[in-house]
């Protein structure tokens, strides 16, 4: 198959972007990496603008992708904890590079946006 014929297949990064850079994935992974194992309510308090429904959906997807581990403790009351997996933590260097890029270039992006908007 000719990968260049399909733009989605031509870019080898596209599947990674789909997995890692969806709306809430990076904040959830960051919170778990930064603060360690957490219960649902703790994550919800850290990520104040996410709804419980969306947080549940994203955690399930991250668990399915192998980036987050869910541990159920059969006690009264039941307790569930989430933590970043080794696979999820392996994204750390990628995020560090993005922070470096952002520090160096986000102001340039903002200037380009202002110039573009002013010309319109």
Short mmCIF file of C-alpha atoms in Angstrom, two decimals:
data_model
loop_
_atom_site.label_atom_id
_atom_site.label_comp_id
_atom_site.label_asym_id
_atom_site.label_seq_id
_atom_site.Cartn_x
_atom_site.Cartn_y
_atom_site.Cartn_z
CA UNK A 1 0.00 0.00 0.00
CA UNK A 2 1.25 3.46 -0.90
CA UNK A 3 1.22 5.39 2.40
CA UNK A 4 1.56 8.73 0.60
CA UNK A 5 -1.81 8.22 -1.10
CA UNK A 6 -3.64 8.57 2.23
CA UNK A 7 -2.63 11.64 4.29
CA UNK A 8 -3.62 9.89 7.53
CA UNK A 9 -1.31 6.97 6.75
CA UNK A 10 1.48 9.14 5.37
CA UNK A 11 2.14 10.76 8.74
CA UNK A 12 3.55 8.23 11.21
CA UNK A 13 2.84 10.60 14.11
CA UNK A 14 -0.93 10.78 13.53
CA UNK A 15 -1.80 7.66 15.56
CA UNK A 16 0.32 8.95 18.46
CA UNK A 17 -1.44 12.30 18.38
CA UNK A 18 -4.80 10.49 18.47
CA UNK A 19 -3.77 8.50 21.56
CA UNK A 20 -1.83 11.10 23.52
CA UNK A 21 -3.13 14.53 22.61
CA UNK A 22 -6.87 14.25 22.88
CA UNK A 23 -8.47 17.04 24.94
CA UNK A 24 -8.07 15.61 28.44
CA UNK A 25 -5.36 12.98 28.05
CA UNK A 26 -2.37 15.20 28.72
CA UNK A 27 -3.81 16.91 31.83
CA UNK A 28 -4.80 13.53 33.30
CA UNK A 29 -1.41 11.98 32.59
CA UNK A 30 0.36 15.07 33.93
CA UNK A 31 -1.66 14.98 37.17
CA UNK A 32 -0.96 11.28 37.69
CA UNK A 33 2.72 11.73 36.88
CA UNK A 34 3.09 14.82 39.07
CA UNK A 35 1.04 13.69 42.09
CA UNK A 36 1.16 9.90 41.86
CA UNK A 37 -1.67 7.45 42.49
CA UNK A 38 -5.02 9.19 42.96
CA UNK A 39 -8.65 8.45 43.49
CA UNK A 40 -11.28 9.69 41.04
CA UNK A 41 -12.32 12.57 43.32
CA UNK A 42 -8.74 13.77 43.67
CA UNK A 43 -8.33 13.89 39.90
CA UNK A 44 -11.65 15.65 39.57
CA UNK A 45 -10.54 18.34 42.05
CA UNK A 46 -7.23 18.86 40.23
CA UNK A 47 -8.87 19.10 36.80
CA UNK A 48 -11.62 21.52 37.74
CA UNK A 49 -13.22 22.04 34.33
CA UNK A 50 -13.63 18.38 33.35
CA UNK A 51 -17.01 16.78 33.92
CA UNK A 52 -17.24 13.47 35.82
CA UNK A 53 -18.62 11.78 32.70
CA UNK A 54 -15.71 12.90 30.53
CA UNK A 55 -13.16 12.06 33.23
CA UNK A 56 -14.62 8.55 33.45
CA UNK A 57 -14.51 8.15 29.66
CA UNK A 58 -10.92 9.40 29.38
CA UNK A 59 -9.70 7.23 32.27
CA UNK A 60 -11.28 4.16 30.64
CA UNK A 61 -9.64 5.00 27.31
CA UNK A 62 -6.26 5.60 28.97
CA UNK A 63 -6.60 2.28 30.79
CA UNK A 64 -7.48 0.57 27.51
CA UNK A 65 -4.43 2.17 25.85
CA UNK A 66 -2.20 0.95 28.68
CA UNK A 67 -1.23 4.44 29.85
CA UNK A 68 -3.14 4.34 33.16
CA UNK A 69 -3.70 1.49 35.61
CA UNK A 70 -6.90 1.20 37.64
CA UNK A 71 -6.79 -0.60 40.97
CA UNK A 72 -10.00 -1.66 42.70
CA UNK A 73 -9.79 -2.19 46.46
CA UNK A 74 -12.61 -4.42 47.73
CA UNK A 75 -13.15 -2.74 51.08
CA UNK A 76 -16.01 -0.84 52.67
CA UNK A 77 -16.58 1.55 51.10
CA UNK A 78 -14.95 0.32 47.87
CA UNK A 79 -11.97 2.35 46.72
CA UNK A 80 -10.58 2.80 43.19
CA UNK A 81 -7.21 4.37 42.45
CA UNK A 82 -5.57 5.39 39.20
CA UNK A 83 -1.88 5.67 38.44
CA UNK A 84 0.26 6.25 35.41
CA UNK A 85 1.84 3.09 34.01
CA UNK A 86 5.42 2.65 32.87
CA UNK A 87 4.15 3.05 29.31
CA UNK A 88 2.40 6.30 30.24
CA UNK A 89 5.46 7.58 32.09
CA UNK A 90 7.58 6.87 29.01
CA UNK A 91 5.83 9.86 27.40
CA UNK A 92 7.62 12.17 29.86
CA UNK A 93 10.52 13.05 27.52
CA UNK A 94 8.06 13.88 24.73
CA UNK A 95 6.17 16.23 27.02
CA UNK A 96 9.47 17.77 28.20
CA UNK A 97 10.40 18.51 24.57
CA UNK A 98 7.00 20.09 24.01
CA UNK A 99 7.49 22.32 27.06
CA UNK A 100 10.87 23.39 25.69
CA UNK A 101 9.32 24.14 22.32
CA UNK A 102 6.46 26.04 23.93
CA UNK A 103 8.85 28.17 25.99
CA UNK A 104 10.83 29.01 22.87
CA UNK A 105 8.00 29.51 20.37
CA UNK A 106 4.55 30.19 21.83
CA UNK A 107 5.15 33.93 21.83
CA UNK A 108 6.04 33.64 18.12
CA UNK A 109 2.75 31.84 17.53
CA UNK A 110 0.87 34.58 19.38
CA UNK A 111 2.62 37.28 17.32
CA UNK A 112 1.76 35.45 14.10
CA UNK A 113 -1.88 35.19 15.18
CA UNK A 114 -2.05 38.90 16.01
CA UNK A 115 -0.50 39.80 12.65
CA UNK A 116 -2.88 37.47 10.81
CA UNK A 117 -5.93 38.82 12.65
CA UNK A 118 -4.85 42.43 12.08
CA UNK A 119 -4.57 41.81 8.34
CA UNK A 120 -8.13 40.49 8.16
#
